[in-house]
Amino acid sequence: MAWSIPMGIRAILTCLLAFFLPLTLAQGDVPLVSSEGDPSAQINHLARTSNQSLFWGPYRPNLYFGVRPRIPKSLLTGLMWAKVDNFQSVQNNFRHTCEQNDGMAGYGWDEYDARTGGRQTIRDAENNIDIHTDFVKVPGGAHGGNWAVRIQGVPREDAPPDLKTAVIFYAGMEGIGSLGVTNDRDTLGYEESVILEGETPDLGAFSLVVTAGPDSNAHPAMSHPSYVDKPLDRTMVFSAQVPEEALWQARPAVFTQMKQEIDGYVAKYGEQAMPPPHQAFTISNDPGEGNLHLTQKVFEGAFEFDVLYSSHSAPEHMGRDKLKDKLDAVTTAFSSRYARIFAPQSPFTSSKYLQFSKHLFSNLVGGIGYFYGDSIVDRSYAPEYEEDNEGFWQEAAEARARGRAKLEGPSELFSSIPSRPFFPRGFLWDEGFHLLPVIDWDVDLTLQIIKSWFNLMDEDGWIAREQILGAEARSKVPQEFQTQYPHYANPPTLFLVLDAFLDKLPNANGTKSPGDSHHSRTMDREDDVYMAYLSNPPAALAYLRNLYPLLKRHYDWFKRTQSGDLKSYDRPLSSSSSSREAYRWRGRTPQHILTSGLDDYPRAQPPHPGELHVDLMSWMGMMTRSLRRIATVVGEADDAMELEAAETALLRNLDDLHWDQQAQTYCDATIDEYEEHVHVCHKGYISIFPFLTGLVGADSPRLGAILDLIGDAKELWSDHGIRSLSQKDEFYQTDENYWRSPVWMNINYLVLTNLLNIAEQPGPQRAKATKLYNSLRRNLISTVYDEWERTGFAWEQYHPDTGQGQRTQHFTGWTSLVVKMLGMPDLGEGQKRATGGHDEL
């Protein structure tokens, strides 16, 4: 059968290549803080042991599947596939990086443990196939052990009986090292497994085997003379030496090869007698040495093959024969441990909620990545960045336009990400929320991620709020958002995680939280690798002592750079109030405070250098309290006393500066035309921030009004969670409507945990808090579950009236906090079964 190639196909491929042109990586300084030199031999031993089981992973979360080690400039691997049934759509069918417009019916890890592996399903509706990647790690040796992935394709119900799928697995080598195909050269391709051998200083010697797969695999039969020179029942291999900075862009390399092959077919057969698409869209078979190796298979119907990585320092090589047993063992161990740690509580005890919980958590952990590269930073320290003058946002914009940003680094980061298709990089305030479920599963992994973030800190104490490291990361970010500024802050949510760590430490100098009973679990021997710091208090103390100077530097940076002006204006402060405790986000514009995390939430208009932000004040209160606890644990008694005094002063100023007696809520403050302090009250998340951060106790006289606001259906309450802005506010659902009505799971989680805290203590608001807690917990879980079941995805935010998921799909970052909500207790008040309905007050 001869195929006629559309006239524009070569032009399309050429355009695709132009779109994916390589970018350049710059070299620079190493990270400021090294993990070497820890004061305790125990902590070094624990770190080495833990690092071995975390050395390899699918640490390229922006890809549907891509494995790399947790070291810079090393082996990169990835997977691509496409339905190849016509010339017009093939170029759009190729899957590689996670994209929102790929027409997926859902994808992600069904179960995943960062130390052992897991199973992922990718429901590719447009390509009529479900791809399964079953990944397993086997420790041993001196270089992180072995790993393997079983790749399977299962046609979907609507697939044609002769569905043809091209699959490409590639391996690239960055930095110093060798990698080459060791099979004897065969111009027709390989019937047997393809074997690559390599060696680097960090990995030692290793082999990477791409198997032929079982005999059940079917391939397209001969239908064109070109099949004689390239039979499709064999594996094609192409090796090349490409610029190192282009290795992450394997897709253009594939398109380059395919274009060359298509050009050859056009020259040989003419455009009216072309091979069929499944034959034409193939790479040439030219194996050998190089730093990029593409292996391609073409299947008809269902398929399966394995990729086996073996370190030569491991006790034994990874073999196909026992792979199924190893994968089954990983699944069994994961399911058993998961049910013990994260068992959903009443009324969500049916198996569907356990499966849902496992999916969310597995994708949170499966979204952990290793990132390495340079970043763009403006260290001009322009005077306009002080934001001291009226109209400061215009002056700051002019300073930014002067373009004084420079490349810095490279740096490295080990981090979980908010969303694989849209936000595949580290975000500072997101990370704290991400790690709250992770620390219940794997304390040691959590502590490594926290240390990785603080290793990015500069000498002043600044950590960039968005970590866009390297050209690959920048390719997903609009240019105007790539530059980071050393006067920009972000909510210090990592301190929430450090608080959780202290809660888990036995007898941490009297700092253990009384509310920790719901989160404490009995440790089994299988927990040793996950919870080594909990079973070894001296090592835990050494970790905190090593981290404490960085925490203190970060805290001091906040106080120095985000302070509010209490001296230039009359403020309603009592004689016992502090003249220092007030705060203002920098980076403000009339439309946004991106640094606050609540980008478009309504604030004072116009912006004023004298305004004060209650959410930042609240974060500083939480940060101060957390740092005081840590200072106590590590024996920094003088610091602990100073922090206690700062906390007391902050709480007093919080009420003096931000509580509005008439509105009965907390508000931002600004300076009016008469140079007087006035409140700007937009009821919503901002109004309840002191409650969200644990600064409003069970006996607070403000608590009743806060709970009334939360539970008022005309203000914040909805059947799907707490709205970000009151329905009564003039800006409700206006403009971008990003934080102006939608329900966000990170903030709702803070609401829920603090309601639970109040509900479990004696106090006048206990009954009200209990009722709110029970109803809100059910509503949040039902909303996220219903949309996951309907769409296959967790979402960035949810519509307060319909519960529909909005904005970014596959948002398994802080939306995965639902895992912790499921594990929270049902307090029994007004108990009912979860049947998809929602609780009203």
Coordinates of C-alpha atoms in Angstrom, one line a residue, residues 7-551:
M7 CA 2.4 18.8 1.0
G8 CA 2.8 20.5 4.3
I9 CA 4.2 17.7 6.4
R10 CA 7.9 18.5 6.0
A11 CA 7.1 22.2 6.6
I12 CA 5.2 21.2 9.8
L13 CA 8.2 19.2 11.0
T14 CA 10.5 22.0 10.2
C15 CA 8.3 24.4 12.3
L16 CA 8.3 21.9 15.2
L17 CA 12.1 21.8 15.1
A18 CA 12.2 25.6 15.2
F19 CA 9.9 25.7 18.1
F20 CA 12.1 23.3 20.1
L21 CA 15.4 25.0 19.4
P22 CA 18.0 24.4 22.1
L23 CA 18.6 26.9 24.8
T24 CA 21.9 27.6 26.5
L25 CA 22.9 26.7 30.1
A26 CA 25.4 28.9 31.9
Q27 CA 27.9 27.8 34.5
G28 CA 28.5 29.5 37.8
D29 CA 28.9 29.2 41.5
V30 CA 28.0 26.1 43.5
P31 CA 25.2 26.2 46.2
L32 CA 26.1 28.3 49.2
V33 CA 25.6 25.6 51.8
S34 CA 27.0 22.1 51.6
S35 CA 25.5 19.0 53.3
E36 CA 29.0 18.1 54.3
G37 CA 30.4 19.0 57.7
D38 CA 27.4 18.0 59.8
P39 CA 28.5 17.9 63.4
S40 CA 27.2 14.3 64.1
A41 CA 28.5 11.1 62.6
Q42 CA 25.0 9.7 63.2
I43 CA 23.4 12.3 60.9
N44 CA 26.0 11.6 58.2
H45 CA 25.4 7.9 58.4
L46 CA 21.6 8.3 58.3
A47 CA 21.9 10.7 55.3
R48 CA 24.1 8.3 53.4
T49 CA 21.7 5.4 54.0
S50 CA 18.7 7.5 53.1
N51 CA 20.3 8.9 50.0
Q52 CA 20.9 5.4 48.6
S53 CA 17.2 4.6 48.5
L54 CA 16.4 8.1 47.1
F55 CA 19.3 8.2 44.6
W56 CA 17.2 7.2 41.6
G57 CA 13.7 8.2 40.7
P58 CA 11.3 9.7 38.2
Y59 CA 12.9 13.0 39.0
R60 CA 11.9 14.6 35.8
P61 CA 8.3 15.2 36.8
N62 CA 7.6 17.5 33.8
L63 CA 7.7 14.3 31.6
Y64 CA 5.1 11.6 31.6
F65 CA 8.0 9.3 32.6
G66 CA 11.7 10.1 32.9
V67 CA 14.3 8.7 35.3
R68 CA 17.4 10.4 36.5
P69 CA 19.7 10.3 39.6
R70 CA 19.8 13.0 42.3
I71 CA 23.1 14.4 41.1
P72 CA 23.9 17.1 38.5
K73 CA 25.1 16.4 34.9
S74 CA 24.4 12.6 34.8
L75 CA 22.2 10.1 33.0
L76 CA 18.8 11.3 31.8
T77 CA 16.1 9.0 30.4
G78 CA 12.7 9.6 29.0
L79 CA 9.7 8.0 27.2
M80 CA 7.8 9.1 24.2
W81 CA 4.9 7.6 22.2
A82 CA 2.4 8.4 19.5
K83 CA -0.4 6.9 17.5
V84 CA 0.9 6.7 13.9
D85 CA -2.2 6.2 11.7
N86 CA -2.0 9.3 9.5
F87 CA 0.3 12.0 8.4
Q88 CA -1.8 14.9 9.4
S89 CA -1.9 14.4 13.2
V90 CA 1.2 12.4 14.1
Q91 CA 3.2 15.5 15.0
N92 CA 0.5 16.4 17.5
N93 CA 0.2 12.9 18.9
F94 CA 3.7 12.6 20.3
R95 CA 3.7 12.5 24.1
H96 CA 6.7 13.5 26.1
T97 CA 6.3 16.5 28.4
C98 CA 3.1 16.6 30.5
E99 CA 0.7 19.1 28.8
Q100 CA -2.8 20.3 29.7
N101 CA -3.9 20.1 26.1
D102 CA -2.9 16.5 25.4
G103 CA -6.4 15.2 25.7
M104 CA -5.7 12.9 28.6
A105 CA -8.5 11.1 30.4
G106 CA -6.3 11.3 33.5
Y107 CA -2.8 10.2 34.4
G108 CA -0.6 9.7 37.3
W109 CA 0.7 7.3 39.9
D110 CA -1.8 4.8 41.2
E111 CA 0.7 4.1 44.0
Y112 CA 4.2 5.3 44.5
D113 CA 6.9 5.3 47.2
A114 CA 9.9 7.4 46.6
R115 CA 12.2 4.7 48.1
T116 CA 10.9 1.6 46.3
G117 CA 8.8 2.6 43.2
G118 CA 5.3 2.3 42.0
R119 CA 2.7 2.0 39.2
Q120 CA 1.6 4.8 36.9
T121 CA -1.3 4.8 34.5
I122 CA -1.5 7.3 31.6
R123 CA -5.0 7.3 30.0
D124 CA -4.2 8.8 26.6
A125 CA -7.6 9.1 25.1
E126 CA -6.5 10.9 21.9
N127 CA -4.0 8.2 21.1
N128 CA -6.5 5.5 22.1
I129 CA -4.1 3.8 24.5
D130 CA -3.4 3.5 28.2
I131 CA 0.3 3.5 29.0
H132 CA 1.5 1.8 32.2
T133 CA 4.9 2.5 33.7
D134 CA 5.7 0.2 36.6
F135 CA 8.9 1.3 38.2
V136 CA 11.0 -0.4 40.9
K137 CA 14.2 0.3 42.7
V138 CA 16.5 -2.3 44.2
P139 CA 19.2 -1.0 46.6
G140 CA 22.7 -2.3 46.7
G141 CA 26.3 -1.4 45.8
A142 CA 28.0 1.9 46.0
H143 CA 26.1 3.9 43.4
G144 CA 22.4 3.9 44.4
G145 CA 21.5 0.3 43.2
N146 CA 19.5 -0.8 40.3
W147 CA 16.1 0.1 38.8
A148 CA 13.7 -1.1 36.2
V149 CA 10.5 0.0 34.5
R150 CA 8.0 -2.2 32.7
I151 CA 6.3 -0.2 30.0
Q152 CA 2.9 -1.5 28.8
G153 CA 0.4 -0.3 26.3
V154 CA -3.2 -1.3 26.5
P155 CA -5.6 -0.1 23.7
R156 CA -8.6 1.7 25.0
E157 CA -12.2 0.5 24.3
D158 CA -12.6 2.9 21.4
A159 CA -9.2 1.9 19.8
P160 CA -9.2 0.4 16.3
P161 CA -8.3 -3.3 16.3
D162 CA -5.0 -2.6 14.4
L163 CA -3.9 0.4 16.6
K164 CA -0.4 1.3 15.7
T165 CA 1.8 3.0 18.3
A166 CA 5.4 4.2 18.0
V167 CA 7.3 4.1 21.3
I168 CA 10.7 5.8 21.9
F169 CA 12.8 5.3 25.0
Y170 CA 15.9 7.5 25.2
A171 CA 19.0 7.9 27.3
G172 CA 21.3 10.9 27.4
M173 CA 24.5 11.5 29.2
E174 CA 25.3 15.0 30.6
G175 CA 28.7 15.9 31.9
I176 CA 31.8 13.6 32.1
G177 CA 31.2 10.0 31.2
S178 CA 30.6 7.6 28.4
L179 CA 27.5 5.8 27.0
G180 CA 27.3 3.6 24.0
V181 CA 25.4 0.7 22.4
T182 CA 27.3 -2.5 22.7
N183 CA 25.3 -4.8 20.4
D184 CA 26.9 -5.9 17.2
R185 CA 25.9 -3.6 14.4
D186 CA 22.8 -4.7 12.5
T187 CA 21.6 -2.5 9.7
L188 CA 18.1 -3.9 9.9
G189 CA 17.6 -3.2 13.7
Y190 CA 17.6 -5.6 16.6
E191 CA 15.5 -8.6 17.3
E192 CA 17.1 -9.0 20.7
S193 CA 17.5 -6.6 23.6
V194 CA 19.4 -3.4 23.0
I195 CA 22.3 -3.0 25.5
L196 CA 23.9 0.3 26.4
E197 CA 27.0 0.4 28.6
G198 CA 28.2 3.5 30.4
E199 CA 30.4 4.9 33.1
T200 CA 30.7 8.1 35.0
P201 CA 32.7 9.2 38.1
D202 CA 29.4 9.3 40.2
L203 CA 27.6 6.3 38.7
G204 CA 30.6 4.0 38.2
A205 CA 30.1 1.4 35.5
F206 CA 26.5 0.5 34.5
S207 CA 24.4 -1.1 31.9
L208 CA 21.0 -0.1 30.5
V209 CA 19.0 -2.8 28.7
V210 CA 15.9 -2.2 26.6
T211 CA 14.3 -5.6 26.2
A212 CA 12.5 -6.9 23.1
G213 CA 9.5 -7.8 25.2
P214 CA 7.4 -11.0 25.2
D215 CA 6.4 -13.0 22.1
S216 CA 2.9 -11.6 22.5
N217 CA 4.0 -8.3 21.1
A218 CA 2.7 -7.7 17.6
H219 CA 4.1 -5.4 15.0
P220 CA 2.8 -3.9 11.7
A221 CA 3.3 -6.3 8.8
M222 CA 5.0 -5.4 5.6
S223 CA 2.8 -3.2 3.4
H224 CA 5.4 -1.1 1.5
P225 CA 8.8 -1.9 -0.1
S226 CA 10.6 0.3 2.5
Y227 CA 9.8 -2.5 5.1
V228 CA 12.6 -4.6 3.6
D229 CA 15.3 -2.2 4.7
K230 CA 13.6 -1.4 8.0
P231 CA 11.4 -4.2 9.3
L232 CA 9.1 -3.0 12.1
D233 CA 9.4 -6.2 14.2
R234 CA 12.8 -5.0 15.3
T235 CA 14.1 -2.2 17.5
M236 CA 15.7 0.8 15.8
V237 CA 18.5 2.6 17.6
F238 CA 20.0 5.9 16.7
S239 CA 23.1 7.4 18.5
A240 CA 24.3 10.9 18.2
Q241 CA 26.5 13.5 19.9
V242 CA 24.4 16.6 20.6
P243 CA 25.3 19.8 22.5
E244 CA 25.0 19.0 26.2
E245 CA 22.6 22.0 26.7
A246 CA 20.2 20.4 24.2
L247 CA 20.0 16.9 25.8
W248 CA 16.8 17.8 27.7
Q249 CA 15.1 18.5 24.4
A250 CA 15.0 15.0 23.1
R251 CA 11.8 15.6 21.2
P252 CA 13.4 17.9 18.6
A253 CA 16.1 15.3 18.2
V254 CA 13.4 12.7 17.4
F255 CA 11.7 15.1 14.9
T256 CA 15.1 15.8 13.3
Q257 CA 15.6 12.1 12.7
M258 CA 12.1 11.6 11.4
K259 CA 12.3 14.6 9.0
Q260 CA 15.5 13.2 7.6
E261 CA 13.9 9.8 7.1
I262 CA 10.8 11.3 5.5
D263 CA 13.0 13.4 3.2
G264 CA 14.7 10.2 2.1
Y265 CA 11.4 8.4 1.5
V266 CA 10.2 11.4 -0.6
A267 CA 13.3 11.3 -2.7
K268 CA 13.1 7.5 -3.2
Y269 CA 9.4 6.9 -3.6
G270 CA 7.9 10.3 -4.4
E271 CA 5.1 12.0 -2.4
Q272 CA 2.4 9.9 -4.0
A273 CA 3.9 6.5 -3.1
M274 CA 5.1 7.1 0.4
P275 CA 5.3 4.4 3.1
P276 CA 2.5 4.4 5.6
P277 CA 2.8 6.7 8.6
H278 CA 3.9 4.0 11.0
Q279 CA 6.8 3.2 8.6
A280 CA 7.6 6.8 7.7
F281 CA 7.7 8.2 11.3
T282 CA 10.7 6.2 12.4
I283 CA 14.3 7.0 13.2
S284 CA 17.2 5.7 11.2
N285 CA 19.0 2.7 12.6
D286 CA 22.5 4.0 13.4
P287 CA 23.7 2.8 16.8
G288 CA 27.1 3.5 18.3
E289 CA 28.8 6.0 20.6
G290 CA 27.3 9.4 21.6
N291 CA 25.6 11.2 24.4
L292 CA 22.1 10.7 23.2
H293 CA 20.6 7.3 22.3
L294 CA 17.1 6.8 20.9
T295 CA 15.5 3.4 20.8
Q296 CA 12.2 3.1 18.8
K297 CA 9.7 0.3 18.6
V298 CA 6.5 0.2 16.6
F299 CA 3.6 -2.0 17.9
E300 CA 0.2 -3.1 16.7
G301 CA -2.2 -3.5 19.5
A302 CA -1.1 -4.1 23.1
F303 CA 2.6 -4.2 23.9
E304 CA 5.1 -4.6 26.7
F305 CA 8.8 -4.2 27.2
D306 CA 11.2 -3.5 30.0
V307 CA 14.1 -1.1 30.6
L308 CA 16.6 -2.5 33.1
Y309 CA 19.3 -0.4 34.8
S310 CA 22.1 -2.3 36.5
S311 CA 24.9 -0.7 38.5
H312 CA 28.1 -2.9 38.2
S313 CA 28.7 -2.2 41.9
A314 CA 25.4 -3.8 42.9
P315 CA 25.4 -7.4 44.2
E316 CA 23.5 -8.6 41.1
H317 CA 22.2 -7.3 37.8
M318 CA 18.6 -6.3 37.3
G319 CA 16.9 -9.1 35.4
R320 CA 13.6 -9.4 33.6
D321 CA 12.8 -12.8 35.1
K322 CA 12.1 -11.6 38.6
L323 CA 10.8 -8.1 37.7
K324 CA 7.1 -9.0 38.2
D325 CA 7.8 -10.4 41.7
K326 CA 9.7 -7.2 42.6
L327 CA 6.9 -5.0 41.3
D328 CA 4.3 -7.0 43.2
A329 CA 6.3 -6.8 46.4
V330 CA 6.5 -3.0 46.1
T331 CA 2.7 -2.9 45.6
T332 CA 2.0 -5.1 48.5
A333 CA 4.3 -3.3 50.9
F334 CA 3.0 0.1 49.8
S335 CA -0.7 -0.8 50.2
S336 CA -0.1 -2.4 53.6
R337 CA 1.8 0.6 55.0
Y338 CA -0.5 3.1 53.4
A339 CA -3.6 1.6 55.1
R340 CA -1.8 1.8 58.4
I341 CA -0.7 5.4 58.1
F342 CA -3.4 7.1 56.0
A343 CA -6.5 5.1 56.6
P344 CA -9.5 7.3 55.7
Q345 CA -11.8 7.9 58.7
S346 CA -15.5 7.9 59.0
P347 CA -17.6 8.5 57.0
F348 CA -15.1 7.9 54.1
T349 CA -14.2 4.3 54.9
S350 CA -15.3 2.6 51.6
S351 CA -12.5 1.3 49.4
K352 CA -13.1 4.0 46.8
Y353 CA -11.8 6.7 49.1
L354 CA -8.7 4.7 50.0
Q355 CA -7.9 4.4 46.3
F356 CA -8.6 8.1 45.9
S357 CA -6.3 8.9 48.8
K358 CA -3.5 6.6 47.5
H359 CA -3.7 8.3 44.1
L360 CA -3.4 11.8 45.5
F361 CA -0.6 11.0 47.8
S362 CA 1.3 8.9 45.2
N363 CA 1.1 11.8 42.7
L364 CA 2.3 14.3 45.3
V365 CA 5.4 12.1 46.0
G366 CA 5.7 11.1 42.4
G367 CA 5.9 14.8 41.6
I368 CA 9.2 15.1 43.5
G369 CA 12.0 16.2 41.1
Y370 CA 15.7 17.0 41.1
F371 CA 16.5 20.3 39.4
Y372 CA 19.9 21.7 38.6
G373 CA 20.9 24.8 36.6
D374 CA 21.3 28.5 36.6
S375 CA 18.7 31.1 37.6
I376 CA 18.0 34.7 36.7
V377 CA 18.4 37.2 39.6
D378 CA 18.3 41.0 39.8
R379 CA 20.8 42.0 42.4
S380 CA 21.0 45.6 41.4
Y381 CA 19.5 46.6 44.8
A382 CA 18.0 49.6 43.1
P383 CA 16.8 52.2 45.6
E384 CA 13.3 52.0 44.0
Y385 CA 13.1 48.5 45.3
E386 CA 12.8 49.9 48.9
E387 CA 9.3 50.9 47.9
D388 CA 9.3 53.8 50.3
N389 CA 7.7 56.5 48.1
E390 CA 4.1 57.0 47.1
G391 CA 3.8 55.6 43.6
F392 CA 6.5 53.2 44.4
W393 CA 5.2 50.4 42.1
Q394 CA 5.7 52.7 39.1
E395 CA 9.3 53.4 40.2
A396 CA 10.0 49.8 40.8
A397 CA 8.6 48.8 37.4
E398 CA 11.0 51.3 35.8
A399 CA 13.9 49.9 37.7
R400 CA 13.0 46.3 36.6
A401 CA 12.8 47.6 33.0
R402 CA 16.4 48.6 33.1
G403 CA 17.2 44.9 32.9
R404 CA 20.0 44.4 35.3
A405 CA 19.2 40.7 36.0
K406 CA 22.1 38.2 35.6
L407 CA 22.5 34.5 35.5
E408 CA 23.5 33.0 38.8
G409 CA 24.5 29.5 39.8
P410 CA 24.2 26.7 39.0
S411 CA 22.2 25.5 42.0
E412 CA 20.4 22.3 42.8
L413 CA 17.0 21.6 44.4
F414 CA 15.2 18.5 45.5
S415 CA 11.6 19.4 45.6
S416 CA 8.0 18.4 45.1
I417 CA 6.1 20.4 42.5
P418 CA 2.5 21.8 42.3
S419 CA 1.6 20.5 38.9
R420 CA 3.5 18.3 36.4
P421 CA 2.0 20.0 33.2
F422 CA 1.9 23.6 34.4
F423 CA 4.2 24.2 37.4
P424 CA 7.0 21.6 37.1
R425 CA 9.4 23.5 39.4
G426 CA 9.9 24.4 43.0
F427 CA 7.6 27.0 44.7
L428 CA 8.6 28.1 48.2
W429 CA 5.2 28.5 49.8
D430 CA 3.7 25.5 48.0
E431 CA 6.5 23.3 49.4
G432 CA 5.4 23.7 53.0
F433 CA 1.9 22.5 52.2
H434 CA 3.3 19.6 50.0
L435 CA 5.4 18.3 52.8
L436 CA 2.7 18.1 55.5
P437 CA 1.3 14.8 54.1
V438 CA 4.8 13.6 53.2
I439 CA 6.2 13.9 56.7
D440 CA 3.6 11.5 58.0
W441 CA 4.9 8.9 55.5
D442 CA 8.6 9.6 55.3
V443 CA 10.2 12.0 57.8
D444 CA 13.7 11.5 56.4
L445 CA 12.7 12.4 52.9
T446 CA 10.9 15.5 54.2
L447 CA 14.0 16.7 56.1
Q448 CA 16.2 16.2 53.0
I449 CA 13.8 18.4 50.9
I450 CA 13.7 21.1 53.6
K451 CA 17.5 21.1 53.8
S452 CA 17.7 21.3 50.0
W453 CA 15.6 24.5 50.1
F454 CA 17.6 26.1 52.8
N455 CA 20.8 25.3 50.9
L456 CA 19.6 27.8 48.3
M457 CA 19.7 30.7 50.8
D458 CA 22.0 33.5 50.1
E459 CA 24.2 35.3 52.6
D460 CA 21.4 37.8 53.5
G461 CA 18.9 35.1 54.3
W462 CA 16.9 35.3 51.1
I463 CA 15.4 32.3 49.2
A464 CA 13.9 32.9 45.8
R465 CA 10.2 32.2 46.0
E466 CA 10.2 30.4 42.6
Q467 CA 13.1 28.1 41.6
I468 CA 13.5 28.3 37.9
L469 CA 16.7 26.4 37.5
G470 CA 18.1 25.9 34.0
A471 CA 16.9 26.3 30.5
E472 CA 14.4 23.3 30.8
A473 CA 12.6 25.0 33.7
R474 CA 12.6 28.4 32.0
S475 CA 11.0 26.9 28.9
K476 CA 7.8 26.6 31.0
V477 CA 7.8 30.1 32.4
P478 CA 6.9 33.4 30.5
Q479 CA 9.9 35.6 30.3
E480 CA 8.4 38.4 32.4
F481 CA 8.2 36.0 35.4
Q482 CA 11.7 34.4 35.2
T483 CA 13.7 37.0 37.1
Q484 CA 13.8 36.7 40.9
Y485 CA 14.3 39.6 43.2
P486 CA 16.2 39.5 46.6
H487 CA 13.6 41.8 48.3
Y488 CA 10.7 39.5 47.4
A489 CA 9.4 37.2 50.1
N490 CA 6.9 34.3 50.2
P491 CA 4.9 32.8 53.0
P492 CA 7.4 30.8 55.2
T493 CA 5.3 27.6 55.2
L494 CA 8.4 25.3 55.7
F495 CA 8.1 26.3 59.3
L496 CA 4.7 24.5 59.4
V497 CA 6.6 21.3 58.5
L498 CA 9.3 21.9 61.1
D499 CA 6.5 22.3 63.6
A500 CA 5.1 18.9 62.5
F501 CA 8.6 17.4 62.9
L502 CA 8.8 18.7 66.5
D503 CA 5.4 17.3 67.2
K504 CA 6.6 13.9 66.2
L505 CA 9.8 14.0 68.3
P506 CA 9.3 12.3 71.6
N507 CA 9.8 14.7 74.6
A508 CA 11.2 17.5 72.5
N509 CA 12.0 19.6 75.6
G510 CA 8.4 20.0 76.4
T511 CA 7.5 21.3 72.9
K512 CA 5.3 18.4 71.9
S513 CA 1.9 19.6 70.8
P514 CA -1.1 18.3 72.7
G515 CA -3.0 18.1 69.4
D516 CA -0.6 15.6 68.0
S517 CA -2.6 12.5 69.1
H518 CA -4.3 12.2 65.7
H519 CA -1.0 12.1 63.8
S520 CA 1.1 9.8 66.0
R521 CA 1.5 6.3 64.6
T522 CA 3.1 3.2 66.0
M523 CA 6.4 2.7 64.2
D524 CA 7.2 -0.8 62.8
R525 CA 10.6 -2.1 61.7
E526 CA 9.6 -1.4 58.1
D527 CA 9.5 2.3 59.1
D528 CA 13.2 2.4 59.9
V529 CA 14.4 3.9 56.7
Y530 CA 11.5 6.4 56.6
M531 CA 11.6 7.5 60.3
A532 CA 15.3 7.0 61.3
Y533 CA 15.4 10.5 62.8
L534 CA 12.5 9.8 65.0
S535 CA 14.1 6.6 66.4
N536 CA 17.4 8.4 66.8
P537 CA 16.9 11.6 68.8
P538 CA 20.6 12.6 68.8
A539 CA 20.6 12.6 65.0
A540 CA 17.3 14.6 65.0
L541 CA 18.9 17.1 67.4
A542 CA 22.0 17.3 65.2
Y543 CA 19.9 18.0 62.1
L544 CA 18.1 20.8 63.9
R545 CA 21.3 22.3 65.2
N546 CA 22.8 22.2 61.7
L547 CA 19.7 23.9 60.2
Y548 CA 19.0 26.4 63.0
P549 CA 21.5 29.1 61.8
L550 CA 19.9 29.1 58.4
L551 CA 16.4 29.3 59.9

